[in-house]
Coordinates of N, CA and C in Angstrom, one line a residue:
M2 N 29.8 13.8 -23.7 CA 28.6 13.2 -23.0 C 27.5 14.2 -22.9
I3 N 26.3 13.7 -23.2 CA 25.1 14.6 -23.0 C 24.9 15.0 -21.6
H4 N 24.7 16.3 -21.4 CA 24.5 16.9 -20.0 C 23.1 16.4 -19.5
V5 N 23.1 15.8 -18.3 CA 21.9 15.4 -17.6 C 21.8 16.1 -16.3
S6 N 20.6 16.7 -16.0 CA 20.4 17.4 -14.8 C 19.1 17.0 -14.1
L7 N 19.0 17.3 -12.8 CA 17.8 17.0 -12.1 C 17.1 18.3 -11.7
S8 N 15.8 18.3 -12.0 CA 15.0 19.5 -11.6 C 14.8 19.6 -10.1
E9 N 14.5 20.8 -9.7 CA 14.2 21.0 -8.3 C 12.9 20.3 -7.9
E10 N 12.0 20.2 -8.9 CA 10.7 19.5 -8.7 C 11.0 18.1 -8.3
I11 N 11.9 17.4 -8.9 CA 12.2 16.0 -8.7 C 13.0 15.8 -7.4
T12 N 14.0 16.7 -7.2 CA 14.8 16.5 -6.0 C 14.1 16.8 -4.7
N13 N 13.2 17.7 -4.8 CA 12.4 18.0 -3.6 C 11.5 16.8 -3.2
A14 N 11.0 16.1 -4.2 CA 10.2 14.9 -3.9 C 11.0 13.7 -3.6
C15 N 12.2 13.7 -4.2 CA 13.0 12.5 -4.1 C 14.5 12.9 -3.7
P16 N 14.6 13.3 -2.4 CA 15.9 13.8 -2.0 C 17.1 12.8 -2.0
D17 N 16.8 11.5 -1.9 CA 17.8 10.5 -1.9 C 18.3 10.1 -3.3
L18 N 17.7 10.7 -4.3 CA 17.9 10.2 -5.7 C 19.4 10.5 -6.1
H19 N 20.0 9.4 -6.6 CA 21.4 9.5 -7.2 C 21.3 8.8 -8.5
V20 N 21.8 9.4 -9.5 CA 21.8 8.9 -10.9 C 23.1 8.7 -11.5
A21 N 23.3 7.6 -12.2 CA 24.6 7.3 -12.9 C 24.3 7.4 -14.4
V22 N 25.0 8.2 -15.1 CA 24.9 8.4 -16.5 C 26.1 7.7 -17.2
V23 N 25.9 6.8 -18.1 CA 27.0 6.1 -18.7 C 26.9 6.3 -20.2
A24 N 28.0 6.7 -20.8 CA 28.0 7.0 -22.3 C 29.2 6.2 -22.9
G25 N 29.0 5.8 -24.2 CA 30.1 5.2 -24.8 C 29.7 4.7 -26.2
D26 N 30.7 4.3 -27.0 CA 30.6 3.8 -28.3 C 30.4 2.2 -28.2
V27 N 29.4 1.8 -29.0 CA 29.0 0.3 -28.9 C 28.8 -0.2 -30.3
T28 N 28.9 -1.6 -30.4 CA 28.6 -2.3 -31.6 C 27.5 -3.3 -31.3
N29 N 26.3 -3.0 -31.7 CA 25.1 -3.8 -31.3 C 25.0 -5.1 -32.2
T30 N 24.4 -6.1 -31.7 CA 24.1 -7.3 -32.5 C 22.7 -7.8 -32.2
A31 N 22.2 -8.7 -33.1 CA 20.8 -9.1 -32.9 C 20.6 -9.9 -31.7
S32 N 21.6 -10.8 -31.3 CA 21.5 -11.6 -30.1 C 22.9 -12.2 -29.8
D33 N 23.0 -12.6 -28.6 CA 24.3 -13.2 -28.2 C 24.0 -14.4 -27.2
E34 N 24.3 -15.6 -27.6 CA 24.0 -16.7 -26.8 C 24.7 -16.7 -25.4
R35 N 26.0 -16.2 -25.5 CA 26.7 -16.1 -24.2 C 26.0 -15.2 -23.2
L36 N 25.5 -14.1 -23.7 CA 24.7 -13.2 -22.8 C 23.5 -13.9 -22.2
W37 N 22.8 -14.7 -23.1 CA 21.6 -15.3 -22.6 C 21.9 -16.4 -21.6
K38 N 23.0 -17.0 -21.7 CA 23.4 -18.0 -20.6 C 23.6 -17.2 -19.3
E39 N 24.2 -16.0 -19.4 CA 24.4 -15.2 -18.2 C 23.1 -14.8 -17.6
I40 N 22.2 -14.4 -18.5 CA 20.8 -14.0 -18.1 C 20.1 -15.1 -17.4
A41 N 20.2 -16.3 -17.9 CA 19.6 -17.5 -17.3 C 20.1 -17.8 -15.9
E42 N 21.4 -17.6 -15.7 CA 22.0 -17.8 -14.4 C 21.5 -16.8 -13.4
V43 N 21.3 -15.5 -13.8 CA 20.8 -14.5 -12.9 C 19.3 -14.8 -12.6
E44 N 18.5 -15.2 -13.6 CA 17.1 -15.6 -13.4 C 17.0 -16.7 -12.4
T45 N 17.8 -17.7 -12.5 CA 17.8 -18.8 -11.5 C 18.2 -18.3 -10.1
A46 N 19.2 -17.5 -10.0 CA 19.6 -16.9 -8.7 C 18.4 -16.1 -8.1
I47 N 17.7 -15.3 -8.9 CA 16.6 -14.5 -8.3 C 15.5 -15.4 -7.9
R48 N 15.1 -16.4 -8.7 CA 14.0 -17.3 -8.4 C 14.3 -18.1 -7.1
T49 N 15.5 -18.5 -6.9 CA 15.8 -19.4 -5.8 C 16.2 -18.6 -4.5
S50 N 16.2 -17.3 -4.6 CA 16.6 -16.5 -3.4 C 15.5 -15.6 -2.9
G51 N 14.3 -15.7 -3.5 CA 13.2 -14.9 -3.0 C 11.9 -15.4 -3.5
K52 N 10.9 -14.6 -3.3 CA 9.5 -14.9 -3.6 C 8.9 -13.7 -4.4
L53 N 7.8 -14.0 -5.1 CA 7.1 -13.0 -5.9 C 6.7 -11.8 -5.0
E54 N 6.1 -12.2 -3.8 CA 5.6 -11.2 -2.9 C 6.7 -10.3 -2.3
D55 N 7.9 -10.7 -2.4 CA 9.0 -10.0 -1.8 C 9.7 -8.9 -2.8
I56 N 9.2 -8.9 -4.0 CA 9.9 -8.0 -5.0 C 9.8 -6.6 -4.5
N57 N 8.7 -6.2 -4.0 CA 8.6 -4.8 -3.6 C 9.4 -4.4 -2.4
K58 N 10.0 -5.4 -1.7 CA 10.8 -5.1 -0.6 C 12.3 -4.9 -0.9
F59 N 12.6 -5.2 -2.2 CA 14.0 -5.0 -2.6 C 14.3 -3.5 -2.7
P60 N 15.2 -2.9 -1.9 CA 15.4 -1.5 -1.7 C 15.3 -0.6 -3.0
P61 N 16.0 -1.0 -4.1 CA 15.9 -0.1 -5.2 C 14.5 0.0 -5.8
I62 N 13.8 -1.2 -5.8 CA 12.4 -1.2 -6.4 C 11.5 -0.5 -5.4
Q63 N 11.6 -0.8 -4.1 CA 10.8 -0.2 -3.1 C 10.9 1.3 -3.2
A64 N 12.1 1.9 -3.3 CA 12.3 3.3 -3.3 C 11.7 3.9 -4.6
T65 N 11.8 3.2 -5.7 CA 11.2 3.7 -7.0 C 9.7 3.8 -6.8
R66 N 9.1 2.8 -6.2 CA 7.7 2.8 -6.0 C 7.3 3.9 -5.1
Q67 N 8.1 4.2 -4.0 CA 7.7 5.3 -3.1 C 7.8 6.6 -3.8
A68 N 8.8 6.7 -4.8 CA 8.9 8.0 -5.5 C 7.6 8.2 -6.4
Y69 N 7.1 7.1 -7.0 CA 5.9 7.2 -7.8 C 4.8 7.7 -6.9
K70 N 4.6 7.2 -5.7 CA 3.5 7.6 -4.8 C 3.7 9.0 -4.4
R71 N 4.9 9.5 -4.1 CA 5.1 10.9 -3.7 C 4.7 11.8 -4.9
L72 N 4.9 11.4 -6.1 CA 4.6 12.2 -7.3 C 3.2 12.0 -7.8
G73 N 2.4 11.1 -7.1 CA 1.0 11.0 -7.4 C 0.7 9.9 -8.4
K74 N 1.6 8.9 -8.6 CA 1.4 7.8 -9.6 C 1.2 6.5 -8.8
D75 N 0.3 5.7 -9.2 CA 0.1 4.4 -8.6 C 1.1 3.4 -9.1
P76 N 2.0 2.9 -8.4 CA 3.0 1.9 -8.9 C 2.4 0.6 -9.1
N77 N 1.2 0.3 -8.6 CA 0.6 -1.0 -8.9 C 0.0 -1.0 -10.3
R78 N -0.3 0.2 -10.9 CA -0.8 0.3 -12.3 C 0.3 0.5 -13.2
Y79 N 1.4 1.2 -12.8 CA 2.5 1.6 -13.7 C 3.8 1.0 -13.0
H80 N 4.0 -0.2 -13.2 CA 5.2 -0.8 -12.5 C 6.5 -0.2 -13.1
P81 N 7.4 0.1 -12.2 CA 8.8 0.4 -12.6 C 9.3 -0.8 -13.4
S82 N 10.2 -0.6 -14.4 CA 10.6 -1.6 -15.3 C 11.3 -2.8 -14.6
A83 N 12.2 -2.4 -13.6 CA 12.9 -3.5 -12.9 C 11.9 -4.4 -12.2
E84 N 10.9 -3.9 -11.6 CA 9.9 -4.7 -11.0 C 9.1 -5.6 -12.0
A85 N 8.8 -5.0 -13.1 CA 8.0 -5.7 -14.1 C 8.9 -6.9 -14.6
L86 N 10.2 -6.7 -14.8 CA 11.1 -7.8 -15.3 C 11.2 -8.9 -14.3
R87 N 11.3 -8.5 -13.0 CA 11.5 -9.5 -11.9 C 10.2 -10.3 -11.8
R88 N 9.0 -9.6 -12.0 CA 7.7 -10.3 -11.9 C 7.7 -11.4 -13.0
R89 N 8.2 -11.1 -14.2 CA 8.2 -12.1 -15.2 C 9.0 -13.3 -14.8
I90 N 10.1 -13.1 -14.2 CA 11.0 -14.2 -13.8 C 10.3 -15.1 -12.8
F91 N 9.7 -14.5 -11.8 CA 9.0 -15.3 -10.7 C 7.8 -16.0 -11.3
R92 N 7.2 -15.5 -12.3 CA 6.0 -16.1 -13.0 C 6.5 -17.1 -14.1
E93 N 7.8 -17.3 -14.2 CA 8.4 -18.2 -15.2 C 8.0 -17.8 -16.6
L94 N 7.8 -16.5 -16.9 CA 7.6 -16.1 -18.2 C 8.9 -15.7 -18.9
P95 N 9.1 -15.9 -20.2 CA 10.4 -15.6 -20.8 C 10.6 -14.1 -20.8
L96 N 11.8 -13.7 -20.6 CA 12.2 -12.3 -20.8 C 12.2 -12.0 -22.3
Y97 N 12.0 -10.7 -22.6 CA 11.9 -10.3 -24.0 C 13.3 -10.4 -24.6
K98 N 13.4 -10.9 -25.8 CA 14.7 -10.8 -26.6 C 14.5 -9.7 -27.6
I99 N 15.3 -8.7 -27.4 CA 15.2 -7.5 -28.3 C 16.4 -7.4 -29.2
D100 N 17.5 -7.0 -28.7 CA 18.8 -7.1 -29.3 C 19.8 -7.1 -28.2
T101 N 21.1 -7.3 -28.5 CA 22.1 -7.5 -27.4 C 22.2 -6.3 -26.5
L102 N 22.1 -5.1 -27.0 CA 22.3 -3.9 -26.2 C 21.1 -3.7 -25.2
V103 N 19.9 -3.9 -25.7 CA 18.7 -3.8 -24.8 C 18.7 -5.0 -23.8
D104 N 19.1 -6.2 -24.3 CA 19.2 -7.3 -23.4 C 20.1 -7.1 -22.2
I105 N 21.3 -6.4 -22.5 CA 22.2 -6.1 -21.5 C 21.6 -5.2 -20.4
I106 N 20.9 -4.1 -20.9 CA 20.3 -3.2 -20.0 C 19.2 -3.9 -19.1
N107 N 18.5 -4.8 -19.7 CA 17.5 -5.6 -19.0 C 18.1 -6.5 -17.9
L108 N 19.2 -7.1 -18.3 CA 20.0 -7.9 -17.3 C 20.5 -7.1 -16.2
L109 N 21.0 -6.0 -16.5 CA 21.5 -5.1 -15.4 C 20.4 -4.6 -14.5
S110 N 19.2 -4.4 -15.1 CA 18.1 -3.9 -14.3 C 17.6 -5.0 -13.4
I111 N 17.4 -6.3 -13.9 CA 16.9 -7.3 -13.0 C 17.9 -7.7 -11.9
Q112 N 19.2 -7.6 -12.3 CA 20.2 -7.9 -11.3 C 20.3 -6.9 -10.2
S113 N 20.2 -5.6 -10.6 CA 20.4 -4.5 -9.6 C 19.2 -4.0 -8.9
G114 N 18.0 -4.2 -9.6 CA 16.8 -3.6 -9.1 C 16.5 -2.2 -9.6
Y115 N 17.5 -1.6 -10.3 CA 17.3 -0.2 -10.7 C 16.5 -0.2 -12.1
S116 N 15.6 0.8 -12.2 CA 15.0 1.0 -13.5 C 16.0 1.8 -14.3
I117 N 16.3 1.4 -15.5 CA 17.4 1.9 -16.3 C 16.9 2.4 -17.7
G118 N 17.3 3.6 -18.0 CA 17.0 4.2 -19.3 C 18.1 3.8 -20.3
G119 N 17.7 3.4 -21.4 CA 18.7 3.1 -22.5 C 18.3 3.8 -23.8
F120 N 19.2 4.7 -24.3 CA 18.9 5.6 -25.4 C 20.0 5.5 -26.4
D121 N 19.5 5.7 -27.7 CA 20.5 6.0 -28.8 C 20.8 7.5 -28.6
A122 N 22.1 7.8 -28.2 CA 22.4 9.2 -27.9 C 22.3 10.1 -29.1
E123 N 22.5 9.6 -30.3 CA 22.4 10.4 -31.5 C 20.9 10.8 -31.8
K124 N 20.0 10.2 -31.1 CA 18.6 10.6 -31.4 C 18.1 11.6 -30.3
I125 N 18.9 11.9 -29.4 CA 18.5 12.9 -28.3 C 18.8 14.3 -28.8
D126 N 17.9 15.2 -28.6 CA 18.0 16.6 -29.1 C 18.4 17.5 -27.9
G127 N 19.7 17.8 -27.8 CA 20.1 18.7 -26.7 C 20.4 18.0 -25.4
N128 N 20.3 18.7 -24.3 CA 20.5 18.1 -23.0 C 19.3 17.4 -22.4
L129 N 19.4 16.7 -21.3 CA 18.3 16.1 -20.7 C 18.1 16.6 -19.3
I130 N 16.9 16.8 -18.9 CA 16.6 17.2 -17.5 C 15.5 16.3 -17.0
L131 N 15.6 15.8 -15.8 CA 14.6 14.9 -15.1 C 13.6 15.8 -14.4
G132 N 12.4 15.7 -14.8 CA 11.3 16.4 -14.2 C 10.1 15.4 -13.9
V133 N 8.9 15.9 -13.9 CA 7.7 15.1 -13.6 C 6.7 15.3 -14.7
G134 N 6.1 14.2 -15.2 CA 5.2 14.2 -16.3 C 3.9 15.0 -15.9
K135 N 3.4 15.6 -17.0 CA 2.2 16.5 -16.8 C 1.0 15.8 -17.5
E136 N -0.2 16.2 -17.1 CA -1.4 15.7 -17.7 C -1.4 16.2 -19.2
G137 N -1.8 15.2 -20.1 CA -1.9 15.5 -21.5 C -0.6 15.5 -22.2
E138 N 0.5 15.2 -21.6 CA 1.8 15.2 -22.2 C 1.9 14.0 -23.1
I139 N 2.2 14.2 -24.4 CA 2.3 13.1 -25.3 C 3.6 12.3 -25.2
Y140 N 3.4 11.0 -25.0 CA 4.6 10.1 -24.8 C 4.2 8.7 -25.3
H141 N 5.1 8.2 -26.2 CA 4.8 6.8 -26.7 C 5.8 5.9 -26.1
G142 N 5.4 5.1 -25.2 CA 6.3 4.1 -24.6 C 6.6 3.0 -25.6
I143 N 7.8 2.5 -25.5 CA 8.3 1.4 -26.4 C 7.4 0.2 -26.3
G144 N 6.7 -0.2 -27.4 CA 5.9 -1.4 -27.4 C 4.6 -1.2 -26.6
R145 N 4.3 0.0 -26.1 CA 3.1 0.2 -25.2 C 2.1 1.2 -25.8
G146 N 2.5 1.9 -26.9 CA 1.6 2.9 -27.4 C 1.7 4.2 -26.6
E147 N 0.6 5.0 -26.6 CA 0.6 6.2 -25.9 C 0.5 5.9 -24.4
L148 N 1.4 6.5 -23.6 CA 1.4 6.2 -22.2 C 1.1 7.5 -21.4
N149 N 0.3 7.3 -20.4 CA 0.0 8.5 -19.5 C 1.1 8.6 -18.5
I150 N 2.0 9.6 -18.7 CA 3.1 9.8 -17.8 C 2.9 10.9 -16.8
A151 N 1.7 11.4 -16.6 CA 1.4 12.3 -15.6 C 1.8 11.7 -14.2
G152 N 2.7 12.4 -13.4 CA 3.1 11.9 -12.1 C 4.3 11.0 -12.2
L153 N 4.8 10.7 -13.4 CA 6.0 9.8 -13.5 C 7.2 10.7 -13.6
P154 N 8.3 10.3 -13.0 CA 9.6 10.9 -13.3 C 9.9 10.8 -14.8
V155 N 10.3 11.9 -15.5 CA 10.5 11.8 -16.9 C 11.7 12.6 -17.3
Y156 N 12.6 12.0 -18.1 CA 13.7 12.8 -18.7 C 13.2 13.4 -20.0
R157 N 13.5 14.7 -20.2 CA 13.1 15.4 -21.4 C 14.3 16.0 -22.1
D158 N 14.3 16.0 -23.4 CA 15.2 16.8 -24.2 C 14.4 17.9 -24.8
N159 N 15.0 18.6 -25.8 CA 14.4 19.8 -26.4 C 13.0 19.5 -27.0
L160 N 12.8 18.2 -27.4 CA 11.6 17.8 -28.1 C 10.5 17.2 -27.2
G161 N 10.9 16.8 -26.0 CA 9.9 16.2 -25.1 C 10.5 15.0 -24.3
G162 N 9.6 14.2 -23.8 CA 10.0 13.1 -22.9 C 10.7 12.0 -23.7
V163 N 11.7 11.4 -23.1 CA 12.4 10.3 -23.7 C 12.5 9.1 -22.8
G164 N 12.3 9.3 -21.4 CA 12.5 8.1 -20.6 C 11.8 8.3 -19.2
T165 N 11.1 7.2 -18.8 CA 10.6 7.1 -17.4 C 11.0 5.8 -16.9
P166 N 10.9 5.6 -15.5 CA 11.2 4.3 -15.0 C 10.3 3.2 -15.4
T167 N 9.2 3.5 -16.0 CA 8.2 2.5 -16.5 C 8.5 2.1 -17.9
S168 N 8.8 3.0 -18.8 CA 9.1 2.8 -20.2 C 9.9 3.9 -20.8
D169 N 10.8 3.6 -21.7 CA 11.4 4.6 -22.5 C 10.5 5.0 -23.7
E170 N 10.9 6.1 -24.4 CA 10.1 6.6 -25.5 C 10.6 6.0 -26.9
E171 N 9.6 5.8 -27.8 CA 10.0 5.3 -29.1 C 11.0 6.1 -29.8
R172 N 10.9 7.4 -29.7 CA 11.7 8.3 -30.5 C 13.2 8.1 -30.3
T173 N 13.6 7.8 -29.2 CA 15.1 7.7 -28.9 C 15.5 6.3 -28.6
K174 N 14.7 5.3 -29.0 CA 15.0 3.9 -28.6 C 16.3 3.4 -29.3
I175 N 16.9 2.4 -28.7 CA 18.0 1.7 -29.2 C 17.6 0.8 -30.3
D176 N 18.4 0.7 -31.4 CA 18.1 -0.3 -32.5 C 19.4 -0.8 -33.0
M177 N 19.4 -1.6 -34.1 CA 20.6 -2.2 -34.6 C 21.6 -1.2 -35.1
D178 N 21.1 0.0 -35.4 CA 22.1 1.0 -35.9 C 22.7 1.9 -34.9
T179 N 22.3 1.6 -33.6 CA 22.8 2.4 -32.5 C 24.3 2.3 -32.4
K180 N 25.1 3.4 -32.4 CA 26.5 3.4 -32.2 C 27.0 4.1 -31.0
K181 N 26.1 5.0 -30.5 CA 26.5 5.8 -29.3 C 25.4 5.6 -28.3
L182 N 25.7 5.0 -27.1 CA 24.8 4.7 -26.1 C 24.8 5.7 -25.0
L183 N 23.6 6.0 -24.5 CA 23.4 6.8 -23.3 C 22.6 5.9 -22.4
M184 N 23.1 5.5 -21.2 CA 22.4 4.7 -20.3 C 22.3 5.4 -18.9
I185 N 21.1 5.5 -18.4 CA 20.9 6.2 -17.1 C 20.3 5.2 -16.1
I186 N 21.1 5.1 -15.0 CA 20.7 4.2 -13.9 C 20.2 5.0 -12.8
N187 N 18.9 4.8 -12.4 CA 18.2 5.7 -11.5 C 18.1 5.1 -10.1
G188 N 18.9 5.7 -9.2 CA 19.0 5.2 -7.8 C 18.1 6.0 -6.9
Y189 N 16.8 5.7 -6.8 CA 15.9 6.4 -5.9 C 16.2 6.0 -4.5
S190 N 16.9 4.9 -4.3 CA 17.2 4.5 -2.9 C 18.5 5.1 -2.4
G191 N 19.1 6.0 -3.2 CA 20.4 6.6 -2.7 C 21.6 6.0 -3.5
K192 N 22.8 6.4 -3.1 CA 24.0 6.0 -3.8 C 24.5 4.6 -3.5
E193 N 24.1 4.0 -2.4 CA 24.6 2.7 -2.1 C 24.2 1.7 -3.2
G194 N 25.2 1.0 -3.7 CA 24.9 0.0 -4.7 C 25.0 0.5 -6.1
L195 N 25.0 1.9 -6.3 CA 25.0 2.5 -7.6 C 26.3 2.2 -8.4
R196 N 27.4 2.4 -7.7 CA 28.7 2.2 -8.4 C 28.9 0.8 -8.8
E197 N 28.4 -0.2 -7.9 CA 28.5 -1.6 -8.3 C 27.7 -1.9 -9.6
A198 N 26.6 -1.2 -9.7 CA 25.8 -1.4 -10.9 C 26.5 -0.9 -12.1
V199 N 27.1 0.3 -11.9 CA 27.9 0.9 -13.0 C 29.0 -0.1 -13.5
D200 N 29.7 -0.6 -12.5 CA 30.9 -1.5 -12.8 C 30.4 -2.7 -13.5
Y201 N 29.3 -3.3 -13.1 CA 28.8 -4.5 -13.7 C 28.3 -4.2 -15.1
G202 N 27.6 -3.0 -15.3 CA 27.2 -2.6 -16.6 C 28.3 -2.4 -17.6
A203 N 29.4 -1.8 -17.1 CA 30.6 -1.6 -17.9 C 31.2 -3.0 -18.4
I204 N 31.2 -4.0 -17.5 CA 31.7 -5.3 -17.8 C 30.8 -5.9 -18.9
L205 N 29.5 -5.8 -18.8 CA 28.6 -6.4 -19.8 C 28.7 -5.7 -21.1
L206 N 28.8 -4.3 -21.1 CA 29.0 -3.6 -22.3 C 30.3 -3.9 -23.1
S207 N 31.3 -4.0 -22.3 CA 32.6 -4.3 -22.9 C 32.6 -5.8 -23.5
R208 N 32.0 -6.7 -22.7 CA 32.1 -8.1 -23.1 C 31.2 -8.4 -24.3
Y209 N 30.0 -7.8 -24.4 CA 29.1 -8.2 -25.4 C 28.8 -7.2 -26.5
V210 N 29.1 -6.0 -26.4 CA 28.9 -5.0 -27.5 C 30.2 -4.2 -27.8
S211 N 31.3 -4.7 -27.3 CA 32.6 -4.1 -27.6 C 32.7 -2.6 -27.3
A212 N 32.1 -2.3 -26.1 CA 32.1 -0.8 -25.7 C 33.4 -0.2 -25.6
T213 N 33.6 1.0 -26.0 CA 34.8 1.8 -25.9 C 34.5 3.2 -25.5
N214 N 35.5 3.9 -25.0 CA 35.3 5.3 -24.6 C 34.2 5.5 -23.6
L215 N 34.1 4.6 -22.6 CA 33.1 4.7 -21.6 C 33.3 5.8 -20.6
E216 N 32.3 6.7 -20.5 CA 32.4 7.8 -19.5 C 31.2 7.6 -18.6
V217 N 31.4 8.1 -17.3 CA 30.4 8.0 -16.3 C 30.3 9.3 -15.6
E218 N 29.1 9.7 -15.3 CA 28.8 10.8 -14.4 C 27.9 10.4 -13.3
L219 N 28.2 10.7 -12.1 CA 27.3 10.4 -10.9 C 26.7 11.7 -10.5
I220 N 25.4 11.8 -10.4 CA 24.7 13.0 -10.2 C 23.7 12.9 -9.0
S221 N 23.7 13.9 -8.2 CA 22.6 14.0 -7.1 C 22.3 15.5 -7.1
S222 N 21.4 15.8 -6.1 CA 21.0 17.2 -6.0 C 22.1 18.1 -5.6
E223 N 23.2 17.5 -5.0 CA 24.3 18.3 -4.4 C 25.6 18.1 -5.1
T224 N 25.8 17.0 -5.8 CA 27.1 16.6 -6.3 C 27.0 16.2 -7.8
R225 N 28.2 16.3 -8.5 CA 28.3 15.9 -9.8 C 29.8 15.5 -10.0
V226 N 30.0 14.2 -10.3 CA 31.4 13.6 -10.4 C 31.5 12.8 -11.7
K227 N 32.5 13.2 -12.5 CA 32.6 12.5 -13.8 C 34.0 11.7 -13.8
F228 N 33.9 10.5 -14.4 CA 35.2 9.8 -14.6 C 35.1 8.8 -15.7
L229 N 36.2 8.3 -16.1 CA 36.3 7.3 -17.2 C 36.4 5.9 -16.7
L230 N 35.9 4.9 -17.5 CA 36.0 3.5 -17.1 C 37.0 2.8 -18.0

């Protein structure tokens, strides 16, 4: 598993941050109708149990937005991905169909409220460390072009940024050739609910992309625990 660490800069600003890193072997497909039935069920449950104006009160999303503010980023201009996906649901806009692996990550994100990074592990150069984006730092968000990541939490490898809660980077994105997944679930609201998200993610990965050799590491400023699923 790729080593993931949290910088002092990020843990000082976000002391409750707990991160789950999931790695494994996968077999991606273009689409899976069974998965989209499950996504539709979750969409319906979200629409019928809340309102658009309540999205920001959901603890995982609220905590991510607060982290943005503490780091100097306006979450109303740069929505965390989980918030953006839930907004589409309440506005009855279709969710993006990308491929099965990305669709799984989006489902887990809308269900849990966590902004989740999904990467092709073989495209990552070295280890990852979570820090804060700097002015002028070059970053190409997937489907977004050049993204101003100053003030955003950002995972970096040896070559630069690969993931923020708003958008992952083009360089390490998942595609149909992805065989080794690295998924990072970002719990700015603390550890409560994180293990449940990991377990649900493991079920989805096993069910729809034949995931094997799943490893998990739970990380905070003070602890690091690794286990197999």
